[in-house]
Amino acid sequence: MSFPKDFYWGGAIAANQAEGAYNEAGRGLARTDITTGGSLHARRQVTYEFADGTTGKGDFVPQGAHGKILADEYYPNHEGIDFYHRYKEDIKLFAEMGFKMFRMSISWSRIFPNGDEQEPNQAGLDFYRSVFEELRKYDIEPLVTISHFDTPLYLEEHYGGWNNRKLIDFFTHFTETIFNEYKGLVKYWLTFNEINNTIMFLEFVQKNPSDQAYQSAYQQLHYQYVASAKAVKQAHQIDPNYQVGCMICGICNYPLTCDPKDILANRYAWEQNIFYSGDVQCKGKYPTFAKRLWAKHNVNLDITAQDLEDLKEGTVDLYTFSYYMSTAITTHQQEDKVGGNFSTGARNPYLKYSEWEWADDPMGLQYYLEMIYDRYELPLMVVENGLGAVDKLEDGKVHDPYRIEYMKEHIKAMDKAIENGVDLRGYTSWGCIDLVSAGTGQMSKRYGFIYVDKNDDGTGSLERYRKDSFYWYKDVIASNGAKLD
Ligand code: P53
């Protein structure tokens, strides 16, 4: 196999999906804390209250209401998998598998409960310090996502979230705080998880979005790009050893037919969904096709000369991405659509689909790696990949050959890409320990090598169990990717 000697094998989680302890040690709320559980076809809902005390739930918090935790609702992220209290036990299990890297995120509202404070919450800082120290004990390199789907709710409700330019300053105050605090403990940082989702999933989240919705999506992205660039610059000033990456949701797009209309639509999908965010963060400027994307929806952005300067000065050191599936693009009337949670497009007849309708396509990973490396010539890391599947715990064991099969093929795809010249540095598979699904809020959509005894309704002992894939991955790491069978 072609994996370099110091390849970072590991796994990944996010604070909001794993930690739980949502209201402990001074933590403020995030949107995930007012979000209920869902399923493949039932969307997660947010709960809210109007000034007159009427409560409700829906896809969005309506105008005039604010997010509210309701007594008769269940919120899966409140407890997560209790990583907050069990991280020592969990990290020990990661070490047993031989992890070289562990990707996690910092909950912004643990450090700044509302997001606009000057002084950080010491208890929050202490928690992550203990986690990093625990990882270092086992020589596991932390890879830290700074913002993973958990902007403080207060910032969303009082400032309009990322629609407001002020968020840039709140974010850079947050990053400055953690870059100083964890100097020497952390080396690798990622600014925004799947930053491109805001535009890529706009049409999934809102049916037929208005021009106003596009305007807001592109404006939010712009402020995030600037915030990210400023953070990169700041990181390098604070510690020249810091390496900062972008994080893109890497869905590989294919044209469904060879109709030139489909070929063009496919290229435009790559541009809007994947390249737009990558280009700004890696090249430090908007791509030439940005004008076309904006014009299509009459978008007029607030972009200052200083912003453009910041973007130029804050290009990332590495390109990281998640990879789960590919999608097929067509302009033709399409009966056979994929109807999963956050999986869209036409059904690709050459691929198998998961229980959640995500296309299993290892070659798409090779395609993505080779294409992106050629475009940016930056070191790459696959920081999420895996199969969400229903597992059965029997006599303390979980037999998950489907997961092993999925990952084996994706590892082979990475191997091929490296052989073909791609500078790939690491692989942190998603949900290395079962956790709450971001898309559906389910526990039953499991990704882990470690089974967590918890059910969709919140019942369960929270006990951890090693799945068959646990022992398999241990061998993969020990053999540096050579022993896959
Ligand atoms: P879940 C949609 C499509 C691809 C990746 O997703 C996505 C999403 C959002 O649901 O998110 C990433 O849990 C994300 C993780 C998330 C993981 O993929 O819906 O970075 O937080 O858990 C898997 O199965």
Short mmCIF file of C-alpha atoms and ligand atoms in Angstrom, two decimals:
data_model
loop_
_atom_site.label_atom_id
_atom_site.label_comp_id
_atom_site.label_asym_id
_atom_site.label_seq_id
_atom_site.Cartn_x
_atom_site.Cartn_y
_atom_site.Cartn_z
CA MET A 1 0.00 0.00 0.00
CA SER A 2 1.10 3.54 -0.65
CA PHE A 3 0.17 5.20 2.67
CA PRO A 4 3.05 7.33 3.97
CA LYS A 5 4.70 6.16 7.19
CA ASP A 6 3.32 8.97 9.32
CA PHE A 7 -0.22 8.79 7.92
CA TYR A 8 -2.80 9.99 10.43
CA TRP A 9 -5.29 7.16 10.93
CA GLY A 10 -8.09 8.01 13.30
CA GLY A 11 -11.69 8.93 13.86
CA ALA A 12 -13.92 11.97 14.21
CA ILE A 13 -16.77 13.31 16.32
CA ALA A 14 -18.37 16.71 16.94
CA ALA A 15 -19.12 18.35 20.29
CA ASN A 16 -22.87 18.78 19.82
CA GLN A 17 -23.41 15.17 18.75
CA ALA A 18 -21.30 13.51 21.43
CA GLU A 19 -20.67 15.59 24.53
CA GLY A 20 -24.11 16.01 26.03
CA ALA A 21 -23.89 18.01 29.29
CA TYR A 22 -25.64 20.72 27.33
CA ASN A 23 -26.27 22.94 30.34
CA GLU A 24 -23.32 22.07 32.57
CA ALA A 25 -20.43 24.23 33.71
CA GLY A 26 -21.87 27.44 32.33
CA ARG A 27 -22.43 26.31 28.73
CA GLY A 28 -24.84 28.40 26.66
CA LEU A 29 -27.36 26.95 24.20
CA ALA A 30 -26.93 26.20 20.53
CA ARG A 31 -29.63 25.46 17.95
CA THR A 32 -29.07 21.72 18.36
CA ASP A 33 -30.36 22.06 21.94
CA ILE A 34 -33.80 23.15 20.75
CA THR A 35 -33.88 20.53 17.99
CA THR A 36 -35.89 17.32 18.36
CA GLY A 37 -35.14 13.88 16.94
CA GLY A 38 -36.31 12.84 13.46
CA SER A 39 -35.92 9.94 11.06
CA LEU A 40 -35.29 9.18 7.40
CA HIS A 41 -38.55 10.80 6.35
CA ALA A 42 -39.51 12.94 9.34
CA ARG A 43 -37.44 16.06 9.55
CA ARG A 44 -35.98 17.24 12.86
CA GLN A 45 -37.90 20.19 14.26
CA VAL A 46 -37.03 23.19 16.36
CA THR A 47 -39.19 24.15 19.30
CA TYR A 48 -40.04 27.73 20.19
CA GLU A 49 -42.13 30.11 22.24
CA PHE A 50 -43.83 33.42 21.42
CA ALA A 51 -43.82 36.39 23.78
CA ASP A 52 -47.38 35.54 24.89
CA GLY A 53 -46.27 32.08 26.03
CA THR A 54 -47.67 30.05 23.10
CA THR A 55 -45.27 27.33 22.10
CA GLY A 56 -44.80 25.30 18.95
CA LYS A 57 -42.42 23.38 16.73
CA GLY A 58 -41.53 23.40 13.06
CA ASP A 59 -38.76 23.61 10.47
CA PHE A 60 -37.83 27.12 11.62
CA VAL A 61 -38.33 29.41 14.57
CA PRO A 62 -40.99 31.81 13.21
CA GLN A 63 -40.67 35.56 13.27
CA GLY A 64 -41.45 36.93 16.72
CA ALA A 65 -40.72 33.66 18.55
CA HIS A 66 -37.52 32.46 20.20
CA GLY A 67 -36.02 28.99 20.57
CA LYS A 68 -37.29 27.25 23.68
CA ILE A 69 -36.75 23.87 25.31
CA LEU A 70 -40.19 22.36 25.95
CA ALA A 71 -40.87 19.97 28.82
CA ASP A 72 -42.72 17.35 26.76
CA GLU A 73 -40.17 17.07 23.95
CA TYR A 74 -37.07 14.91 23.65
CA TYR A 75 -33.80 16.49 22.54
CA PRO A 76 -31.17 13.88 21.62
CA ASN A 77 -28.21 16.27 21.73
CA HIS A 78 -28.81 17.22 25.38
CA GLU A 79 -27.13 14.05 26.53
CA GLY A 80 -25.42 12.98 23.29
CA ILE A 81 -23.37 9.94 24.24
CA ASP A 82 -22.16 11.68 27.40
CA PHE A 83 -18.64 12.10 26.01
CA TYR A 84 -18.33 15.08 28.37
CA HIS A 85 -18.14 12.71 31.33
CA ARG A 86 -16.75 9.62 29.60
CA TYR A 87 -14.00 11.01 27.39
CA LYS A 88 -11.26 9.21 29.32
CA GLU A 89 -12.86 5.83 28.78
CA ASP A 90 -13.54 6.66 25.12
CA ILE A 91 -10.05 7.95 24.37
CA LYS A 92 -8.63 4.81 25.96
CA LEU A 93 -10.62 2.77 23.45
CA PHE A 94 -9.39 4.95 20.57
CA ALA A 95 -5.84 4.39 21.80
CA GLU A 96 -6.47 0.66 21.90
CA MET A 97 -7.33 0.82 18.18
CA GLY A 98 -4.05 2.66 17.65
CA PHE A 99 -5.48 6.06 16.63
CA LYS A 100 -2.87 8.57 15.51
CA MET A 101 -5.38 11.39 15.18
CA PHE A 102 -8.69 12.30 16.78
CA ARG A 103 -10.95 14.90 15.24
CA MET A 104 -13.29 16.69 17.63
CA SER A 105 -14.82 20.12 17.90
CA ILE A 106 -14.99 22.82 20.53
CA SER A 107 -18.47 23.89 21.51
CA TRP A 108 -18.34 27.66 21.06
CA SER A 109 -20.98 28.21 23.75
CA ARG A 110 -18.90 26.34 26.33
CA ILE A 111 -16.21 28.98 25.90
CA PHE A 112 -18.50 31.97 25.27
CA PRO A 113 -22.00 31.02 26.44
CA ASN A 114 -23.71 33.85 24.52
CA GLY A 115 -20.93 34.40 22.03
CA ASP A 116 -20.47 38.15 22.52
CA GLU A 117 -18.72 38.15 25.92
CA GLN A 118 -15.23 39.52 26.41
CA GLU A 119 -14.20 37.00 29.07
CA PRO A 120 -14.21 33.29 28.33
CA ASN A 121 -15.84 30.71 30.60
CA GLN A 122 -12.94 29.10 32.46
CA ALA A 123 -14.75 25.80 33.01
CA GLY A 124 -15.17 25.43 29.26
CA LEU A 125 -11.50 26.10 28.60
CA ASP A 126 -10.51 23.62 31.31
CA PHE A 127 -12.65 20.86 29.83
CA TYR A 128 -10.98 20.93 26.42
CA ARG A 129 -7.55 21.24 28.00
CA SER A 130 -8.21 17.97 29.85
CA VAL A 131 -9.38 16.29 26.66
CA PHE A 132 -6.29 17.40 24.72
CA GLU A 133 -4.02 16.29 27.57
CA GLU A 134 -5.69 12.93 27.65
CA LEU A 135 -5.13 12.52 23.89
CA ARG A 136 -1.47 13.54 24.24
CA LYS A 137 -1.01 10.83 26.88
CA TYR A 138 -1.57 8.30 24.10
CA ASP A 139 0.26 10.27 21.39
CA ILE A 140 -2.97 10.98 19.59
CA GLU A 141 -2.85 14.20 17.59
CA PRO A 142 -5.99 16.31 18.05
CA LEU A 143 -7.61 17.78 14.93
CA VAL A 144 -9.94 20.48 16.16
CA THR A 145 -12.96 21.84 14.32
CA ILE A 146 -13.63 25.32 15.63
CA SER A 147 -17.24 25.58 14.49
CA HIS A 148 -19.23 22.41 13.88
CA PHE A 149 -22.93 23.24 13.49
CA ASP A 150 -23.16 25.03 16.85
CA THR A 151 -23.11 28.80 16.67
CA PRO A 152 -24.36 30.05 20.06
CA LEU A 153 -28.15 30.39 19.92
CA TYR A 154 -27.90 33.82 21.51
CA LEU A 155 -25.90 35.10 18.53
CA GLU A 156 -28.53 33.73 16.17
CA GLU A 157 -31.42 35.28 18.06
CA HIS A 158 -29.92 38.63 19.00
CA TYR A 159 -27.72 39.34 15.99
CA GLY A 160 -29.29 37.30 13.20
CA GLY A 161 -26.40 34.86 13.23
CA TRP A 162 -24.06 34.87 10.26
CA ASN A 163 -26.25 37.35 8.38
CA ASN A 164 -24.58 39.91 10.60
CA ARG A 165 -21.04 41.13 9.92
CA LYS A 166 -20.51 41.45 13.70
CA LEU A 167 -20.23 37.66 13.87
CA ILE A 168 -16.78 37.94 12.26
CA ASP A 169 -15.48 39.78 15.33
CA PHE A 170 -17.16 37.43 17.80
CA PHE A 171 -15.69 34.48 15.96
CA THR A 172 -12.18 35.91 15.79
CA HIS A 173 -12.31 36.74 19.48
CA PHE A 174 -13.22 33.09 20.07
CA THR A 175 -10.42 31.82 17.82
CA GLU A 176 -7.86 34.15 19.35
CA THR A 177 -8.82 32.84 22.78
CA ILE A 178 -8.46 29.17 21.90
CA PHE A 179 -5.36 29.62 19.71
CA ASN A 180 -3.61 31.23 22.69
CA GLU A 181 -5.02 28.82 25.23
CA TYR A 182 -4.08 25.56 23.50
CA LYS A 183 -0.71 26.52 22.08
CA GLY A 184 1.54 23.48 22.34
CA LEU A 185 -1.38 21.10 22.84
CA VAL A 186 -3.02 21.37 19.44
CA LYS A 187 -1.43 21.76 16.01
CA TYR A 188 -4.25 21.15 13.49
CA TRP A 189 -7.38 23.30 13.28
CA LEU A 190 -10.36 23.42 10.91
CA THR A 191 -12.42 26.61 10.80
CA PHE A 192 -16.01 25.77 9.70
CA ASN A 193 -17.39 22.27 9.33
CA GLU A 194 -18.87 21.66 5.88
CA ILE A 195 -18.95 25.36 5.17
CA ASN A 196 -20.46 24.74 1.73
CA ASN A 197 -23.65 23.15 3.14
CA THR A 198 -25.28 26.58 3.43
CA ILE A 199 -25.50 26.80 -0.34
CA MET A 200 -25.37 23.12 -1.31
CA PHE A 201 -28.36 22.10 0.81
CA LEU A 202 -30.35 25.33 0.42
CA GLU A 203 -32.72 23.70 -2.04
CA PHE A 204 -33.06 20.67 0.19
CA VAL A 205 -33.79 22.63 3.35
CA GLN A 206 -36.15 25.11 1.67
CA LYS A 207 -38.28 23.99 -1.25
CA ASN A 208 -37.88 26.53 -4.09
CA PRO A 209 -35.81 29.07 -2.20
CA SER A 210 -36.41 32.70 -3.10
CA ASP A 211 -33.72 35.06 -4.35
CA GLN A 212 -33.75 36.49 -0.84
CA ALA A 213 -32.80 33.07 0.53
CA TYR A 214 -29.86 32.89 -1.89
CA GLN A 215 -28.85 36.42 -0.99
CA SER A 216 -28.76 35.45 2.68
CA ALA A 217 -26.91 32.16 2.04
CA TYR A 218 -24.18 33.83 -0.02
CA GLN A 219 -23.87 36.70 2.45
CA GLN A 220 -23.51 34.33 5.41
CA LEU A 221 -20.88 32.42 3.50
CA HIS A 222 -18.98 35.58 2.72
CA TYR A 223 -18.80 36.57 6.38
CA GLN A 224 -17.70 33.04 7.27
CA TYR A 225 -14.98 33.05 4.60
CA VAL A 226 -13.66 36.33 5.99
CA ALA A 227 -13.86 35.02 9.56
CA SER A 228 -12.06 31.86 8.50
CA ALA A 229 -9.33 33.80 6.67
CA LYS A 230 -8.78 36.07 9.66
CA ALA A 231 -8.52 33.01 11.90
CA VAL A 232 -5.90 31.45 9.62
CA LYS A 233 -3.81 34.61 9.72
CA GLN A 234 -4.21 34.90 13.48
CA ALA A 235 -3.27 31.23 13.99
CA HIS A 236 0.00 31.66 12.11
CA GLN A 237 0.84 34.75 14.14
CA ILE A 238 0.09 33.06 17.44
CA ASP A 239 1.97 29.87 16.62
CA PRO A 240 3.85 29.36 13.34
CA ASN A 241 3.42 25.61 13.82
CA TYR A 242 -0.34 25.84 13.55
CA GLN A 243 -1.85 24.26 10.44
CA VAL A 244 -5.34 25.40 9.54
CA GLY A 245 -7.65 23.75 7.07
CA CYS A 246 -10.96 24.38 5.40
CA MET A 247 -13.61 21.67 5.70
CA ILE A 248 -15.87 20.97 2.75
CA CYS A 249 -18.78 18.54 2.47
CA GLY A 250 -17.34 16.55 -0.42
CA ILE A 251 -20.15 15.15 -2.49
CA CYS A 252 -18.96 13.92 -5.88
CA ASN A 253 -21.23 15.06 -8.73
CA TYR A 254 -21.79 13.06 -11.92
CA PRO A 255 -23.91 13.87 -14.96
CA LEU A 256 -26.72 11.31 -15.22
CA THR A 257 -26.62 11.31 -19.04
CA CYS A 258 -24.29 12.49 -21.79
CA ASP A 259 -26.79 15.12 -22.90
CA PRO A 260 -24.63 18.29 -23.07
CA LYS A 261 -27.25 19.98 -20.90
CA ASP A 262 -26.50 17.47 -18.14
CA ILE A 263 -22.76 17.88 -18.59
CA LEU A 264 -23.04 21.62 -18.15
CA ALA A 265 -25.47 21.30 -15.23
CA ASN A 266 -23.02 18.93 -13.59
CA ARG A 267 -20.16 21.36 -13.94
CA TYR A 268 -22.31 24.12 -12.49
CA ALA A 269 -23.15 21.86 -9.55
CA TRP A 270 -19.45 21.36 -8.85
CA GLU A 271 -18.93 25.10 -9.04
CA GLN A 272 -21.78 26.17 -6.79
CA ASN A 273 -21.57 23.35 -4.27
CA ILE A 274 -17.91 22.41 -4.02
CA PHE A 275 -15.47 24.76 -5.80
CA TYR A 276 -17.01 28.06 -4.71
CA SER A 277 -16.10 27.53 -1.04
CA GLY A 278 -12.85 25.68 -1.73
CA ASP A 279 -11.58 28.33 -4.15
CA VAL A 280 -12.17 31.22 -1.77
CA GLN A 281 -10.49 29.44 1.12
CA CYS A 282 -7.59 27.90 -0.83
CA LYS A 283 -6.93 30.56 -3.46
CA GLY A 284 -7.90 33.59 -1.38
CA LYS A 285 -10.25 35.09 -3.95
CA TYR A 286 -13.65 34.53 -5.50
CA PRO A 287 -13.60 32.36 -8.62
CA THR A 288 -14.55 33.81 -12.02
CA PHE A 289 -17.85 31.91 -12.01
CA ALA A 290 -19.00 33.60 -8.77
CA LYS A 291 -20.49 36.43 -10.84
CA ARG A 292 -22.64 33.97 -12.74
CA LEU A 293 -23.86 32.30 -9.52
CA TRP A 294 -24.74 35.65 -7.95
CA ALA A 295 -26.42 37.01 -11.07
CA LYS A 296 -28.65 33.95 -11.34
CA HIS A 297 -30.37 34.91 -8.07
CA ASN A 298 -29.85 38.69 -8.13
CA VAL A 299 -27.42 38.47 -5.27
CA ASN A 300 -25.67 41.66 -4.19
CA LEU A 301 -23.09 41.13 -1.50
CA ASP A 302 -21.62 43.33 1.17
CA ILE A 303 -17.93 42.78 0.40
CA THR A 304 -15.40 45.43 1.38
CA ALA A 305 -11.91 46.02 -0.02
CA GLN A 306 -10.57 45.01 3.38
CA ASP A 307 -12.50 41.70 3.15
CA LEU A 308 -10.80 40.93 -0.15
CA GLU A 309 -7.44 41.69 1.42
CA ASP A 310 -8.25 39.40 4.37
CA LEU A 311 -9.28 36.57 2.06
CA LYS A 312 -5.99 36.90 0.19
CA GLU A 313 -3.93 36.84 3.37
CA GLY A 314 -5.73 33.98 5.05
CA THR A 315 -5.56 31.04 2.67
CA VAL A 316 -5.66 27.64 4.35
CA ASP A 317 -2.72 25.26 4.79
CA LEU A 318 -4.68 22.16 3.97
CA TYR A 319 -7.91 21.08 2.33
CA THR A 320 -10.02 18.71 4.37
CA PHE A 321 -13.38 17.26 3.50
CA SER A 322 -16.02 14.73 4.40
CA TYR A 323 -16.88 12.06 1.90
CA TYR A 324 -19.90 9.78 2.11
CA MET A 325 -21.48 9.62 -1.33
CA SER A 326 -21.79 10.82 -4.88
CA THR A 327 -24.84 12.25 -6.57
CA ALA A 328 -26.18 12.30 -10.13
CA ILE A 329 -27.21 15.55 -11.82
CA THR A 330 -29.70 15.79 -14.63
CA THR A 331 -31.85 18.34 -16.42
CA HIS A 332 -34.23 15.60 -17.52
CA GLN A 333 -37.52 14.81 -15.89
CA GLN A 334 -36.50 12.21 -13.34
CA GLU A 335 -38.88 9.76 -11.79
CA ASP A 336 -36.35 7.83 -9.78
CA LYS A 337 -35.07 10.36 -7.31
CA VAL A 338 -33.03 9.64 -4.22
CA GLY A 339 -35.03 10.56 -1.18
CA GLY A 340 -32.72 10.26 1.74
CA ASN A 341 -31.92 12.73 4.44
CA PHE A 342 -29.64 15.25 2.79
CA SER A 343 -29.12 13.01 -0.22
CA THR A 344 -30.60 14.43 -3.38
CA GLY A 345 -30.50 14.06 -7.15
CA ALA A 346 -31.27 11.21 -9.50
CA ARG A 347 -30.69 7.60 -8.57
CA ASN A 348 -27.46 6.25 -10.04
CA PRO A 349 -28.22 2.78 -11.42
CA TYR A 350 -24.59 1.69 -10.99
CA LEU A 351 -24.49 2.19 -7.24
CA LYS A 352 -25.89 0.64 -4.09
CA TYR A 353 -27.62 2.85 -1.55
CA SER A 354 -27.53 2.77 2.23
CA GLU A 355 -30.59 2.44 4.46
CA TRP A 356 -30.59 6.24 4.54
CA GLU A 357 -30.32 6.45 0.74
CA TRP A 358 -26.69 7.55 0.58
CA ALA A 359 -24.86 6.23 -2.50
CA ASP A 360 -21.99 3.88 -1.72
CA ASP A 361 -19.31 5.02 -4.17
CA PRO A 362 -15.65 4.47 -3.25
CA MET A 363 -14.45 5.42 -6.72
CA GLY A 364 -16.07 8.80 -6.20
CA LEU A 365 -13.61 9.33 -3.36
CA GLN A 366 -10.66 8.61 -5.64
CA TYR A 367 -12.15 10.94 -8.26
CA TYR A 368 -12.64 13.68 -5.68
CA LEU A 369 -9.14 13.36 -4.22
CA GLU A 370 -7.42 13.47 -7.59
CA MET A 371 -9.50 16.33 -8.90
CA ILE A 372 -9.15 18.48 -5.78
CA TYR A 373 -5.43 17.85 -5.40
CA ASP A 374 -4.86 18.91 -8.97
CA ARG A 375 -6.92 22.05 -8.42
CA TYR A 376 -5.23 23.29 -5.23
CA GLU A 377 -2.01 21.31 -4.80
CA LEU A 378 -2.49 21.43 -1.05
CA PRO A 379 -2.16 18.53 1.42
CA LEU A 380 -5.49 16.77 1.84
CA MET A 381 -7.21 14.93 4.66
CA VAL A 382 -10.40 12.90 4.58
CA VAL A 383 -11.82 13.96 7.92
CA GLU A 384 -15.17 12.16 7.71
CA ASN A 385 -16.20 8.96 5.96
CA GLY A 386 -18.27 6.01 7.00
CA LEU A 387 -21.49 4.10 6.76
CA GLY A 388 -24.54 4.99 8.82
CA ALA A 389 -26.28 1.68 9.47
CA VAL A 390 -28.50 -0.11 11.95
CA ASP A 391 -26.45 -2.40 14.20
CA LYS A 392 -27.59 -5.20 16.48
CA LEU A 393 -26.04 -5.76 19.86
CA GLU A 394 -26.13 -9.44 20.81
CA ASP A 395 -24.28 -10.96 23.75
CA GLY A 396 -22.13 -7.87 23.95
CA LYS A 397 -21.09 -8.23 20.30
CA VAL A 398 -21.90 -6.36 17.09
CA HIS A 399 -21.19 -8.02 13.76
CA ASP A 400 -20.88 -5.24 11.18
CA PRO A 401 -19.35 -6.69 8.00
CA TYR A 402 -21.22 -4.04 5.93
CA ARG A 403 -19.27 -1.29 7.67
CA ILE A 404 -15.95 -3.08 7.21
CA GLU A 405 -16.76 -3.60 3.52
CA TYR A 406 -17.65 0.08 3.03
CA MET A 407 -14.50 1.35 4.69
CA LYS A 408 -12.22 -1.21 3.08
CA GLU A 409 -13.24 -0.03 -0.38
CA HIS A 410 -12.82 3.62 0.56
CA ILE A 411 -9.36 2.94 1.96
CA LYS A 412 -8.43 1.21 -1.31
CA ALA A 413 -9.67 4.28 -3.17
CA MET A 414 -7.41 6.52 -1.05
CA ASP A 415 -4.52 4.18 -1.71
CA LYS A 416 -5.04 4.51 -5.46
CA ALA A 417 -5.19 8.29 -5.25
CA ILE A 418 -1.94 8.41 -3.28
CA GLU A 419 -0.34 6.11 -5.81
CA ASN A 420 -1.46 8.56 -8.48
CA GLY A 421 0.36 11.39 -6.76
CA VAL A 422 -2.15 12.86 -4.30
CA ASP A 423 -0.64 14.23 -1.08
CA LEU A 424 -3.11 12.69 1.37
CA ARG A 425 -2.10 13.05 5.02
CA GLY A 426 -4.87 11.55 7.08
CA TYR A 427 -8.16 9.72 7.42
CA THR A 428 -10.46 10.24 10.38
CA SER A 429 -13.57 8.16 9.86
CA TRP A 430 -16.84 9.65 11.02
CA GLY A 431 -18.45 8.76 14.31
CA CYS A 432 -15.68 6.40 15.38
CA ILE A 433 -17.91 5.95 18.40
CA ASP A 434 -21.69 5.90 17.81
CA LEU A 435 -23.24 9.32 18.28
CA VAL A 436 -26.36 11.36 17.53
CA SER A 437 -26.91 11.77 13.78
CA ALA A 438 -26.72 15.38 12.65
CA GLY A 439 -29.27 14.94 9.90
CA THR A 440 -31.90 12.86 11.67
CA GLY A 441 -31.09 13.09 15.38
CA GLN A 442 -31.18 9.30 15.56
CA MET A 443 -28.85 7.06 17.54
CA SER A 444 -29.85 4.15 15.29
CA LYS A 445 -27.96 5.66 12.35
CA ARG A 446 -24.65 4.32 13.65
CA TYR A 447 -21.16 4.87 12.29
CA GLY A 448 -18.94 3.66 15.11
CA PHE A 449 -16.32 1.02 15.75
CA ILE A 450 -17.63 1.34 19.28
CA TYR A 451 -21.28 0.66 20.00
CA VAL A 452 -23.02 2.94 22.48
CA ASP A 453 -26.04 1.44 24.20
CA LYS A 454 -28.49 4.23 23.63
CA ASN A 455 -31.73 4.26 21.64
CA ASP A 456 -33.56 6.84 19.58
CA ASP A 457 -35.89 7.64 22.50
CA GLY A 458 -32.97 8.25 24.86
CA THR A 459 -33.20 4.98 26.79
CA GLY A 460 -30.12 2.78 27.24
CA SER A 461 -27.22 2.29 29.64
CA LEU A 462 -24.65 4.31 27.62
CA GLU A 463 -22.29 1.34 27.99
CA ARG A 464 -19.62 1.03 25.28
CA TYR A 465 -18.98 -2.22 23.30
CA ARG A 466 -16.34 -3.06 20.70
CA LYS A 467 -17.85 -4.00 17.32
CA ASP A 468 -16.16 -6.40 14.87
CA SER A 469 -15.02 -3.33 12.93
CA PHE A 470 -13.10 -2.21 16.04
CA TYR A 471 -10.67 -5.14 15.73
CA TRP A 472 -10.59 -4.79 11.95
CA TYR A 473 -9.63 -1.09 12.11
CA LYS A 474 -6.98 -1.85 14.72
CA ASP A 475 -5.30 -4.16 12.19
CA VAL A 476 -5.67 -1.59 9.42
CA ILE A 477 -3.85 0.99 11.51
CA ALA A 478 -1.17 -1.42 12.75
CA SER A 479 -0.42 -2.46 9.17
CA ASN A 480 -0.62 1.14 7.87
CA GLY A 481 -3.47 0.24 5.56
CA ALA A 482 -2.01 -3.01 4.24
CA LYS A 483 -4.14 -5.49 6.13
CA LEU A 484 -7.68 -4.92 4.95
CA ASP A 485 -9.00 -8.47 5.01
P1 P53 B 1 -25.58 12.21 9.59
C1 P53 B 1 -25.47 15.75 5.15
C2 P53 B 1 -24.77 15.19 4.09
C3 P53 B 1 -23.43 14.89 4.24
C4 P53 B 1 -22.81 15.16 5.44
O1 P53 B 1 -24.35 12.79 8.76
C5 P53 B 1 -23.52 15.74 6.48
C6 P53 B 1 -24.85 16.04 6.35
C7 P53 B 1 -25.63 16.64 7.47
O2 P53 B 1 -26.51 15.68 7.99
O3 P53 B 1 -22.95 16.07 7.67
C8 P53 B 1 -21.74 15.53 8.11
O4 P53 B 1 -25.24 12.36 11.02
C9 P53 B 1 -21.43 16.27 9.40
C10 P53 B 1 -21.55 15.42 10.63
C11 P53 B 1 -22.61 14.37 10.42
C12 P53 B 1 -22.12 13.45 9.32
O5 P53 B 1 -21.87 14.16 8.12
O6 P53 B 1 -26.73 13.05 9.16
O7 P53 B 1 -20.19 16.91 9.37
O8 P53 B 1 -21.80 16.27 11.72
O9 P53 B 1 -22.92 13.65 11.55
C13 P53 B 1 -23.07 12.31 9.01
O10 P53 B 1 -25.69 10.78 9.19
#
